CSV table of C-alpha atoms in Angstrom, one decimal:
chain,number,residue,atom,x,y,z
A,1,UNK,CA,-75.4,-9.8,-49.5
A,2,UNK,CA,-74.9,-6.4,-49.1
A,3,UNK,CA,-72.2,-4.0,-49.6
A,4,UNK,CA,-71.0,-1.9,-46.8
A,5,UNK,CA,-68.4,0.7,-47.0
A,6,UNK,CA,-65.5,-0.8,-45.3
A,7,UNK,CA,-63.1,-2.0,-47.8
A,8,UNK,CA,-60.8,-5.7,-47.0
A,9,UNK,CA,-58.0,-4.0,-45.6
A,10,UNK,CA,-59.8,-3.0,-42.8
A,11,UNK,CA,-60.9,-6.7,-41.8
A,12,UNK,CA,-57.4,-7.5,-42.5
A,13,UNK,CA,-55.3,-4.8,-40.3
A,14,UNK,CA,-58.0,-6.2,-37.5
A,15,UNK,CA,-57.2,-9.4,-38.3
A,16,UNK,CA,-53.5,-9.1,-37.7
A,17,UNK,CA,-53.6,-6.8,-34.9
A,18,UNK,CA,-55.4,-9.6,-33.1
A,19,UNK,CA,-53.7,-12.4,-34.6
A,20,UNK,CA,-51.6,-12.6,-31.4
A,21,UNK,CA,-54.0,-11.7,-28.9
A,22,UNK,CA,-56.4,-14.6,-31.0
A,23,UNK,CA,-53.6,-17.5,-30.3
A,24,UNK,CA,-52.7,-16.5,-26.8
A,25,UNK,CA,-56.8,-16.8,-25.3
A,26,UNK,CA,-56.1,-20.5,-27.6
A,27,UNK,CA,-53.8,-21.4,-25.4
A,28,UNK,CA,-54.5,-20.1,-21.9
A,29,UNK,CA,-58.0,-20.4,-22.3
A,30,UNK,CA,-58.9,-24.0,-23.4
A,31,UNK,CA,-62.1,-24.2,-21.4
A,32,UNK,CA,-63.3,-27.3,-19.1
A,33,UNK,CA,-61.3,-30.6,-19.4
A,34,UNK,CA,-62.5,-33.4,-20.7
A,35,UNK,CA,-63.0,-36.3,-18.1
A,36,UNK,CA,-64.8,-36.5,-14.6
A,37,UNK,CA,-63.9,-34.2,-11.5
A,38,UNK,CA,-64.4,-36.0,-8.1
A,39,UNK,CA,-66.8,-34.3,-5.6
A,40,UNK,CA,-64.5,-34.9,-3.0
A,41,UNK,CA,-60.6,-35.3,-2.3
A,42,UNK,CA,-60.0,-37.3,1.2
A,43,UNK,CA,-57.3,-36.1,2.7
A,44,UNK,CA,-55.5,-39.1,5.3
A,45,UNK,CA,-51.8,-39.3,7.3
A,46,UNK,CA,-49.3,-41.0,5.1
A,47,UNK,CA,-48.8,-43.3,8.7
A,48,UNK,CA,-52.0,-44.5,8.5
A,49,UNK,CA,-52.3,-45.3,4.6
A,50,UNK,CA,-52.7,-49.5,4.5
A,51,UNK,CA,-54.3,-51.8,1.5
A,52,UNK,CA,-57.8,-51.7,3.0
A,53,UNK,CA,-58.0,-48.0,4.2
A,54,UNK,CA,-60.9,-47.3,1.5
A,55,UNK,CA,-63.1,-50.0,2.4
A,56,UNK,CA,-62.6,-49.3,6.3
A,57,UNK,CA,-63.8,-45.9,5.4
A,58,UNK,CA,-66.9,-47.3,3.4
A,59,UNK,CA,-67.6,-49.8,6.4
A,60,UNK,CA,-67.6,-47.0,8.9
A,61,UNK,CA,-69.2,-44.5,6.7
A,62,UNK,CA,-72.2,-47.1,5.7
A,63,UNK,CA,-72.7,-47.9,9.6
A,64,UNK,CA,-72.9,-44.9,11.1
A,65,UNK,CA,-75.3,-43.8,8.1
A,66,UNK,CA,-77.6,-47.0,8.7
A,67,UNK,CA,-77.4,-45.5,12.3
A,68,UNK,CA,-78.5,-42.3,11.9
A,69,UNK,CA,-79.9,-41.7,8.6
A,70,UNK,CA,-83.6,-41.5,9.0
A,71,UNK,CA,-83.0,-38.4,11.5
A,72,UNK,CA,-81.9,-36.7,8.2
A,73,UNK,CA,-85.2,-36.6,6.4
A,74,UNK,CA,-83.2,-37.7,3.0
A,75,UNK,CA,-85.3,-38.4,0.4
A,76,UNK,CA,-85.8,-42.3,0.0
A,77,UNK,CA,-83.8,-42.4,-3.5
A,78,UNK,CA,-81.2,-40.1,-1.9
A,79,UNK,CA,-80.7,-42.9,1.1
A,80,UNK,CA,-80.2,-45.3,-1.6
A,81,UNK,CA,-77.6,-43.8,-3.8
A,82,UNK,CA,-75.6,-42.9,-0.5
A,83,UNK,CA,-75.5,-46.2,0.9
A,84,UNK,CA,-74.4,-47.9,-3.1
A,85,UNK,CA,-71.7,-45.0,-3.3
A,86,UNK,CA,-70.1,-46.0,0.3
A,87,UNK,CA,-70.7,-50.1,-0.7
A,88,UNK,CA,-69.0,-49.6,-4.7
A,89,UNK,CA,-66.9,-46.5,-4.2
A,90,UNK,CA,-66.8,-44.8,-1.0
A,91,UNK,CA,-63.6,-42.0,-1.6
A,92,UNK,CA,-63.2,-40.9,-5.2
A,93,UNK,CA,-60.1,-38.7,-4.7
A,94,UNK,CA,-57.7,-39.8,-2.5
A,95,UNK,CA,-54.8,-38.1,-0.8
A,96,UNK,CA,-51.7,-39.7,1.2
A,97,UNK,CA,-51.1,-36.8,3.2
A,98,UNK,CA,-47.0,-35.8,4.3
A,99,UNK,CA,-47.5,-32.9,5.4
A,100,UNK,CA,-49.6,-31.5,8.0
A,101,UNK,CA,-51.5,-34.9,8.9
A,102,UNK,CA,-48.1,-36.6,8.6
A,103,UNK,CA,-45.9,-33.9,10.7
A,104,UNK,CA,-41.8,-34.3,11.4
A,105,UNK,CA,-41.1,-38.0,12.1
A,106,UNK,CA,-37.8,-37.9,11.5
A,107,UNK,CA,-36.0,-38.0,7.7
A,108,UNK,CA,-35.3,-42.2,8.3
A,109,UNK,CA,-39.0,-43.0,9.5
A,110,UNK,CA,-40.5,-40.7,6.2
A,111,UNK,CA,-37.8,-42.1,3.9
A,112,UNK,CA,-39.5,-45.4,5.0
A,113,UNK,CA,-43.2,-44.6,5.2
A,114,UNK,CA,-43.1,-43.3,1.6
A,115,UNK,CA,-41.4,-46.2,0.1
A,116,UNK,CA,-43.9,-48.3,1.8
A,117,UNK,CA,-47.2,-46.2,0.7
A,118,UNK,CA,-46.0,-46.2,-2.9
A,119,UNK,CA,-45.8,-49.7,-2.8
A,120,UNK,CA,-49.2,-50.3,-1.2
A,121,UNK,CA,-50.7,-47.6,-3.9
A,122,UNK,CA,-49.1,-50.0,-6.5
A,123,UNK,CA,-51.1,-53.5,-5.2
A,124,UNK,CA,-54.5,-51.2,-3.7
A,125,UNK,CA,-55.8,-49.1,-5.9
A,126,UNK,CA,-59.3,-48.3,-6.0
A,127,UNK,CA,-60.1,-44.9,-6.2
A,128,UNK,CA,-60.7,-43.2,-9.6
A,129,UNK,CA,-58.1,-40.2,-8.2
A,130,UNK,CA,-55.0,-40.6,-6.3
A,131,UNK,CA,-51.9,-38.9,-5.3
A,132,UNK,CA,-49.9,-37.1,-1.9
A,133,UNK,CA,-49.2,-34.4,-0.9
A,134,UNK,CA,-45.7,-33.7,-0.3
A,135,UNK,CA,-44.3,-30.7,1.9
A,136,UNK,CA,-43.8,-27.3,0.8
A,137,UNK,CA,-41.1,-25.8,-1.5
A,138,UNK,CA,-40.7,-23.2,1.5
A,139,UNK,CA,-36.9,-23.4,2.6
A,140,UNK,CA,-37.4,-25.4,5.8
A,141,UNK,CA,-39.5,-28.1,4.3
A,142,UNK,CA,-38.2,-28.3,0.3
A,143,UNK,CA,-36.1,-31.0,0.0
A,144,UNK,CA,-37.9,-33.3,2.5
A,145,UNK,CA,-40.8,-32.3,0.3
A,146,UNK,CA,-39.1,-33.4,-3.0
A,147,UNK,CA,-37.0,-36.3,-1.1
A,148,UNK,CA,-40.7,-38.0,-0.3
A,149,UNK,CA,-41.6,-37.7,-3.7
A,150,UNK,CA,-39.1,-39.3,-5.4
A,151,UNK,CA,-39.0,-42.1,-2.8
A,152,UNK,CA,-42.9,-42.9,-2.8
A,153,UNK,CA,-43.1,-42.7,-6.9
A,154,UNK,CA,-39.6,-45.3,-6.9
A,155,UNK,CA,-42.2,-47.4,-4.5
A,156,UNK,CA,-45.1,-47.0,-6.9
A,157,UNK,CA,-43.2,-47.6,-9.8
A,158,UNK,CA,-41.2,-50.6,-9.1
A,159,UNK,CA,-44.5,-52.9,-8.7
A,160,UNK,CA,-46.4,-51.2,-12.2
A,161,UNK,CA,-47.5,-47.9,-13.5
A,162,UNK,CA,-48.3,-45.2,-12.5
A,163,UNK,CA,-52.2,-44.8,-12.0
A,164,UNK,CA,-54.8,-43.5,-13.8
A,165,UNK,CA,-55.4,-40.1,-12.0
A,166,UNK,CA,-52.8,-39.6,-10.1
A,167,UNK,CA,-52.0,-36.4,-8.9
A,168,UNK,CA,-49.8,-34.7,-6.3
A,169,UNK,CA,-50.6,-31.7,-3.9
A,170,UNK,CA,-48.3,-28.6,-3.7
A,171,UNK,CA,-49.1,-27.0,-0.2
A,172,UNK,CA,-48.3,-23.7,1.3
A,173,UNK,CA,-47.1,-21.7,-1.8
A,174,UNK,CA,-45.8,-18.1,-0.1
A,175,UNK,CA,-43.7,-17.3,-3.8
A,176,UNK,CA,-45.2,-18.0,-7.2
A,177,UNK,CA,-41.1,-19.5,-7.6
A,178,UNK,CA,-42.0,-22.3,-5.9
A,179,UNK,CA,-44.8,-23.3,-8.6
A,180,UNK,CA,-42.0,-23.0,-11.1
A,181,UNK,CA,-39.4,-24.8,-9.3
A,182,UNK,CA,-42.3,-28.1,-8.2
A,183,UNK,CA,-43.1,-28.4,-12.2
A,184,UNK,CA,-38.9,-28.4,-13.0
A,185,UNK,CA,-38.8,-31.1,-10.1
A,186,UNK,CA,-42.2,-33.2,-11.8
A,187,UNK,CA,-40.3,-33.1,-14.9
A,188,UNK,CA,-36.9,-34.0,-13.9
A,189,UNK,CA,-38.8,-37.2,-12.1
A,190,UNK,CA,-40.8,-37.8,-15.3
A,191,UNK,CA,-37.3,-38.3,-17.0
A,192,UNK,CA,-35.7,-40.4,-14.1
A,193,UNK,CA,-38.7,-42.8,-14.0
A,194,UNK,CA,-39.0,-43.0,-17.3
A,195,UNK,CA,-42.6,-41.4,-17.7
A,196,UNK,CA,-44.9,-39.9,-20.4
A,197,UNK,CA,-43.8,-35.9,-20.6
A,198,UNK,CA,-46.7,-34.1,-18.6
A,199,UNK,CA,-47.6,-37.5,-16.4
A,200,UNK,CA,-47.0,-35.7,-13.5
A,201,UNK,CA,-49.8,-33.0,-12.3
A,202,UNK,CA,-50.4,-31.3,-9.5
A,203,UNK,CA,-52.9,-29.0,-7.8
A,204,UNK,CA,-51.7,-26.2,-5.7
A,205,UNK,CA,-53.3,-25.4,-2.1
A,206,UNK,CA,-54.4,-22.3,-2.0
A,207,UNK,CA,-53.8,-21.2,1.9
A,208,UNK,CA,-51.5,-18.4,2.1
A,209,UNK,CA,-52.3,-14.2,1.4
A,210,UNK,CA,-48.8,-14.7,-1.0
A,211,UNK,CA,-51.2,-17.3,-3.1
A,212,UNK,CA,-53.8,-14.6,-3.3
A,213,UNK,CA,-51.9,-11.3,-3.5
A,214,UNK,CA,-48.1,-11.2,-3.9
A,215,UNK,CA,-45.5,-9.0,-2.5
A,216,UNK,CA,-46.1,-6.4,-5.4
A,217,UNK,CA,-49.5,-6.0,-5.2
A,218,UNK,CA,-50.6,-7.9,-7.9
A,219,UNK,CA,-52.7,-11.0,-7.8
A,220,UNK,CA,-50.9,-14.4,-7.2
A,221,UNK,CA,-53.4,-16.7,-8.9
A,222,UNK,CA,-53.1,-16.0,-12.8
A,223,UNK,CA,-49.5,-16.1,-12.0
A,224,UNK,CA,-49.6,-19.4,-9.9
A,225,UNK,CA,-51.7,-21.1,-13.4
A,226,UNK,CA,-49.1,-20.1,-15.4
A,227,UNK,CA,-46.2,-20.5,-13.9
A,228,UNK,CA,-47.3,-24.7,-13.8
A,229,UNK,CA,-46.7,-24.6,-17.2
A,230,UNK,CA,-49.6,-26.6,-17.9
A,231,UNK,CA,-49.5,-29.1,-15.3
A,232,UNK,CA,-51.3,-27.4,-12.6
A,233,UNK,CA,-55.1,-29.4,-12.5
A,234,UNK,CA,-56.5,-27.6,-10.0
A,235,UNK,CA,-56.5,-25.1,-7.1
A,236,UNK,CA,-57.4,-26.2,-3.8
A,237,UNK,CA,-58.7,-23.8,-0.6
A,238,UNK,CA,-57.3,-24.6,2.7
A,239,UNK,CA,-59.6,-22.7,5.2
A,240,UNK,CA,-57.5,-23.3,7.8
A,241,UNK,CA,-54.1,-22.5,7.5
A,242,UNK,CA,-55.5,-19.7,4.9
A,243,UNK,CA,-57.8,-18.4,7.6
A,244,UNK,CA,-54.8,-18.6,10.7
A,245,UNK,CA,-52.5,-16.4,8.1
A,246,UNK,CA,-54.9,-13.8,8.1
A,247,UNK,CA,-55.0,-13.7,11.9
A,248,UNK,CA,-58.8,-14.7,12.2
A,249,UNK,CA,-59.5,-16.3,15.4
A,250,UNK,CA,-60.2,-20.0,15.5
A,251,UNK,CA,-63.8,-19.9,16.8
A,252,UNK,CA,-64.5,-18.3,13.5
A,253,UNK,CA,-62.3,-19.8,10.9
A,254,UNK,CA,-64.5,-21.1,8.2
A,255,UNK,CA,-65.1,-22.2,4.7
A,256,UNK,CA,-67.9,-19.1,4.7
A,257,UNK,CA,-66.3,-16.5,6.2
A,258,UNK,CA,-66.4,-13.5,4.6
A,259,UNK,CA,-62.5,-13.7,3.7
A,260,UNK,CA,-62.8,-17.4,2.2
A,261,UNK,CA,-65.1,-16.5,-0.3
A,262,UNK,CA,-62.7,-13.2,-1.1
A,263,UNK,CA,-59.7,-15.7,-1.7
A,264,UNK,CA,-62.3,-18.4,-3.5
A,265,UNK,CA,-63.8,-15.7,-6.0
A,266,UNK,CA,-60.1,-14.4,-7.0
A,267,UNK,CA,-59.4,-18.3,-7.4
A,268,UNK,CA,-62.6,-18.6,-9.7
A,269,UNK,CA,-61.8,-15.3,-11.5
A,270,UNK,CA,-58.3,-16.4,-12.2
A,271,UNK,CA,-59.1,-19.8,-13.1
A,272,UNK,CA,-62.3,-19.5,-15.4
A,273,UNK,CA,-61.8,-20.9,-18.9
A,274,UNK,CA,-58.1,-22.3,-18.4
A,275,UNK,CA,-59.0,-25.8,-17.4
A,276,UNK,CA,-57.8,-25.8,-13.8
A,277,UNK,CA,-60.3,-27.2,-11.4
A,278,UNK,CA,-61.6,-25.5,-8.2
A,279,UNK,CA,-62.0,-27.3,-4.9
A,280,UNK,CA,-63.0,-25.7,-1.8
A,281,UNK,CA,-62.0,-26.2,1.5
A,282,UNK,CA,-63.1,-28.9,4.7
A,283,UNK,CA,-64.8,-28.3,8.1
A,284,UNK,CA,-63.1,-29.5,11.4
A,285,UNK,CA,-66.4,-30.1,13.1
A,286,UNK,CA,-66.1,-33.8,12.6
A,287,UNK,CA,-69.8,-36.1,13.3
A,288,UNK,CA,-68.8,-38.4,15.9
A,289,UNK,CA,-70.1,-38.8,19.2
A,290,UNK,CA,-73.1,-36.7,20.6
A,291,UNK,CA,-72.4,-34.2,17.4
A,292,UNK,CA,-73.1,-36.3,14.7
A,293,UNK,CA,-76.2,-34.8,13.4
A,294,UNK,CA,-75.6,-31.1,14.4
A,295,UNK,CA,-72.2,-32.1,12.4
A,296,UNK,CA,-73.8,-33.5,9.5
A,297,UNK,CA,-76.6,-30.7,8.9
A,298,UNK,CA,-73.5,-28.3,8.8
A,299,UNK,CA,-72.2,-30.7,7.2
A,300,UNK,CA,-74.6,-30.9,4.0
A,301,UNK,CA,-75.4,-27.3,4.3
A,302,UNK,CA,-71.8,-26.4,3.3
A,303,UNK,CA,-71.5,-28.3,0.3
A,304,UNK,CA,-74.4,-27.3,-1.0
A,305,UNK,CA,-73.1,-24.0,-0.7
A,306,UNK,CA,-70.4,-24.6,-2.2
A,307,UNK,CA,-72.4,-26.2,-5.3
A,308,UNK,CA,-73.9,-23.0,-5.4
A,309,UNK,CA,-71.2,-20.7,-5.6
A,310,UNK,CA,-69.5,-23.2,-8.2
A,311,UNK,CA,-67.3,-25.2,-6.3
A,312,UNK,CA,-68.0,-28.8,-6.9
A,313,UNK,CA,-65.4,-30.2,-4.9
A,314,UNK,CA,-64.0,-30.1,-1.1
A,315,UNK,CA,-62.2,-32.1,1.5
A,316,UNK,CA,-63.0,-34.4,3.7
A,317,UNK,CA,-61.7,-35.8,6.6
A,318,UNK,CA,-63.4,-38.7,8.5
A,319,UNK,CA,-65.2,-41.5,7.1
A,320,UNK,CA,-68.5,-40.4,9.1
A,321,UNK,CA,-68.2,-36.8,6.1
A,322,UNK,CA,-69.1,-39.5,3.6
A,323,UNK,CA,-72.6,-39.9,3.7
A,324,UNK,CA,-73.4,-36.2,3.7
A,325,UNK,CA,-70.7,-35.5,1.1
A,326,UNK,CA,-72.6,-37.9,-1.0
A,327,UNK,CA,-76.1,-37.2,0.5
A,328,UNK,CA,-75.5,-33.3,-0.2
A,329,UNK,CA,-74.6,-33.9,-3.7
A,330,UNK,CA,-77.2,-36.0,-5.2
A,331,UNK,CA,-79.8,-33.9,-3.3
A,332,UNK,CA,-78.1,-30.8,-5.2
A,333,UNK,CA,-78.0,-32.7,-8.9
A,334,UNK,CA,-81.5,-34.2,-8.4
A,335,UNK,CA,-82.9,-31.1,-7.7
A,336,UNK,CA,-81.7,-29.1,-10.5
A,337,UNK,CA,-82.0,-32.0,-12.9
A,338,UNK,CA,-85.5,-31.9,-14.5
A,339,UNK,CA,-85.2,-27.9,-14.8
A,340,UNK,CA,-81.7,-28.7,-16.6
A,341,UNK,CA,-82.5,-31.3,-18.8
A,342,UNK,CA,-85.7,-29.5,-20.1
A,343,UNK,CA,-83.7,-26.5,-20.7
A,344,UNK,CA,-81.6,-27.7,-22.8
A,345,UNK,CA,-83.9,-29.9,-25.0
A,346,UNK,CA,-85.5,-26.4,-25.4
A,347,UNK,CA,-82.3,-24.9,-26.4
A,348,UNK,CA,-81.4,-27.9,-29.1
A,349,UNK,CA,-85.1,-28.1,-30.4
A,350,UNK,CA,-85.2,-23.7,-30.5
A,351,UNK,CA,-88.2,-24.7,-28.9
A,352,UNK,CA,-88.6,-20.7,-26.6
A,353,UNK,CA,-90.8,-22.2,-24.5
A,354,UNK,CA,-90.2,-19.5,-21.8
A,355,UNK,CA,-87.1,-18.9,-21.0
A,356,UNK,CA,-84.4,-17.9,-23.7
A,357,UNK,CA,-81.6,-19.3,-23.4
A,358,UNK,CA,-77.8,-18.6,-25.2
A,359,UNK,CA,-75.3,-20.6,-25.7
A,360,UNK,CA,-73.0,-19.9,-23.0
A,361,UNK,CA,-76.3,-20.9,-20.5
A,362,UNK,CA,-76.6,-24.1,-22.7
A,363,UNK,CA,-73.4,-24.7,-22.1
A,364,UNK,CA,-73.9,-24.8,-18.6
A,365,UNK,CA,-76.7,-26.6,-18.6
A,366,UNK,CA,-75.1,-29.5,-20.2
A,367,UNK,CA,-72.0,-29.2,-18.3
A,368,UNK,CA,-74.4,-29.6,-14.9
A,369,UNK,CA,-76.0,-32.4,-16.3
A,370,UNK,CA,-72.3,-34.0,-17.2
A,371,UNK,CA,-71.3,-33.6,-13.5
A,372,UNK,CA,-74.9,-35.0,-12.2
A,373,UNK,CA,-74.0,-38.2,-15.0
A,374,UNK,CA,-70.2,-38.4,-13.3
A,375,UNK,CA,-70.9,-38.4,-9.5
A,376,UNK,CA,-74.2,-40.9,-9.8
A,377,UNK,CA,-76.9,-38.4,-9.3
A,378,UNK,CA,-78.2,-38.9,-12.4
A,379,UNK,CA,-78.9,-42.1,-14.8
A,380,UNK,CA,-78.3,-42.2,-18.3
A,381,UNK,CA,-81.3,-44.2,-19.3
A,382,UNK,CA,-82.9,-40.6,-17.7
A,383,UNK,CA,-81.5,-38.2,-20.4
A,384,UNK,CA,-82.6,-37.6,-23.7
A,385,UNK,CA,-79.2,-37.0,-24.6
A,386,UNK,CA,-76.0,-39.2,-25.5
A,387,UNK,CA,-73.2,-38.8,-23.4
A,388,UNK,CA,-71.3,-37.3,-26.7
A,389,UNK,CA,-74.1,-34.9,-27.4
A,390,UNK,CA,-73.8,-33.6,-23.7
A,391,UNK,CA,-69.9,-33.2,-24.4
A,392,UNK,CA,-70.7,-31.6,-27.1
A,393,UNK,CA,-72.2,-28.8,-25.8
A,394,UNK,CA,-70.5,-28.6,-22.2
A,395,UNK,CA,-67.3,-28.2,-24.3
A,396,UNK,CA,-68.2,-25.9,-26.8
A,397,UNK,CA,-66.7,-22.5,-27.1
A,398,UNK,CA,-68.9,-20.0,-26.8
């Protein structure tokens, strides 16, 4: 080895003028999770919430896709992975909605219908994610908000414990407060209910300018992240209420307007490397009717676009947003598979056949294939990899 001129106490002052700077990426910037993301959150009115609401939604979805389907032009093996997603698991991520979809009943009638949809959560089941979403932390709606809460977890929790994936939606944040204030109020529940410290998570919506850009300029999002205090899992568009606060008429509010990707890019920014998921938003144009197909070409080309831009989850809202949900998502995995996969046998072999790739690339290669493994795109008995190997390097700092 040779001998350069710079003598140790250089490397050491660098050492410890970092040493802080070293400990605090650590800790805000852990990288991705470990565990599966679902491709989808369904969001459906707390009223309407009953112990077969998933497998009415597989039903419905599975018909009108046996109706329709061949007017798609999916490829055969496409058709078939849709139609056994909507038979074994039709909604991955589901969401008992209290806010907008639920509306003001009246305090006695929500004091009820969250009791009762904590109970039916606790005999149901059935979807890998689960959770509500509560109303805001805004004056007018807070303590309904937090009142709904308590009352559907004391439902949930009298008949067992809480579920595997269960997480709660924080809506309409105008005051990076609020974050702080919803993960006091997880924590004082966590105590009261007698749950693990950090059990309770919860994704914030974001759907407001203040969520974007607050009051002093600065922007909202880094802030939002950290004021969770580690229990934010993800930030969620909402490309309506987002769009309506920005005053842009409704004929052209939409998950692709020009001011939609502005708010998702600052989300992405902010959110790279910290472990907080992304999800993107829904479209109202709903395929019922005579506008199924136009409905469901929009439909696909949207998530796609979405997949693209490196949002790998969104909302839907009808059972008949199943199949292309699904359709659009295998389609974008089996596409991108074969290039992947090959890739990144190149990249573990330090093959160079063509295209060199570093690790950061390898890293996404693997973490692609991961999600392709997770959503049923992909087979194992396809990959030359072991699931732990692909873990390996989709989690690897680079």
């Amino acid at each position: 080895m040779g001998n350069g001129r710079l003598t140790e106490d250089v490397y050491t002052a660098a050492d410890a003028r970092l040493a802080e700077a070293d400990a605090r990426v650590v800790a805000k910037y852990p990288g991705e999770p470990p565990g599966r993301q679902p491709v989808h959150t369904v969001y459906v009115p707390a009223s309407r919430y009953k112990t077969r609401l998933v497998a009415d939604w597989g039903k419905q979805a599975l018909r009108v896709f046996g109706e329709h389907a061949d007017q798609l032009g999916l490829d055969a093996d496409i058709a078939d992975r849709v139609r056994t997603k909507l038979l074994t698991e039709p909604i991955e991520d589901l969401r008992i909605d209290f806010e907008d979809g639920l509306g003001r009943p009246g305090d006695d009638e929500e004091d009820a219908i969250a009791l009762a949809a904590g109970r039916t959560l606790a005999v149901t089941g059935g979807t890998p994610f689960v959770g509500i979403r509560f109303k805001s932390f805004e004056r007018a709606t807070r303590r309904r908000g937090i009142r709904t809460l308590d009352l559907f977890l004391a439902g949930l929790l009298e008949s067992g414990p809480l579920p595997d994936g269960f997480v709660v939606t924080l809506p309409k944040v105008t005051a990076v407060e609020q974050v702080e204030v919803a993960a006091d109020v997880l924590e004082r529940l966590e105590s009261a209910y007698g749950l693990p410290e950090g059990a309770l998570r919860f994704e914030v919506q974001i759907e407001t300018a203040q969520s974007i850009v607050d009051i002093d300029g600065t922007v909202a999002v880094p802030r939002i992240i950290e004021a969770a205090r580690g229990r934010c899992s993800g930030l969620h568009y909402g490309t309506y209420d987002y769009s309506a606060g920005l005053g842009i008429g409704a004929e052209y509010q939409s998950m692709e307007h020009p001011a939609a990707d502005f708010a998702k890019e600052l989300m992405q920014v902010s959110a790279a490397g910290t472990g907080v998921r992304l999800s993107d938003g829904s479209t109202n144009k709903l395929p019922v009717g005579d506008a199924i197909l136009p409905a469901w070409r929009e439909h696909l080309r949207l998530v796609r676009r979405s997949f693209e831009r490196g949002f790998y989850q969104g909302w839907d809202l009808h059972p008949h947003q199943l199949p292309t949900r699904f359709a659009a998502t295998y389609a974008f995995f089996r596409e991108g598979f074969p290039a992947a996969l090959g890739r990144l046998r190149d990249y573990a072999d330090q093959t160079g056949r063509g295209v060199l790739d570093e690790p950061a690339t390898a890293q996404a290669l693997a973490s692609f294939l991961v999600r392709g493994l997770d959503c049923g795109a992909v087979d194992v008995g396809e990959l030359s990899f072991s699931r732990a190997e692909l873990d390996g390097y989709a989690r690897r700092t680079v």
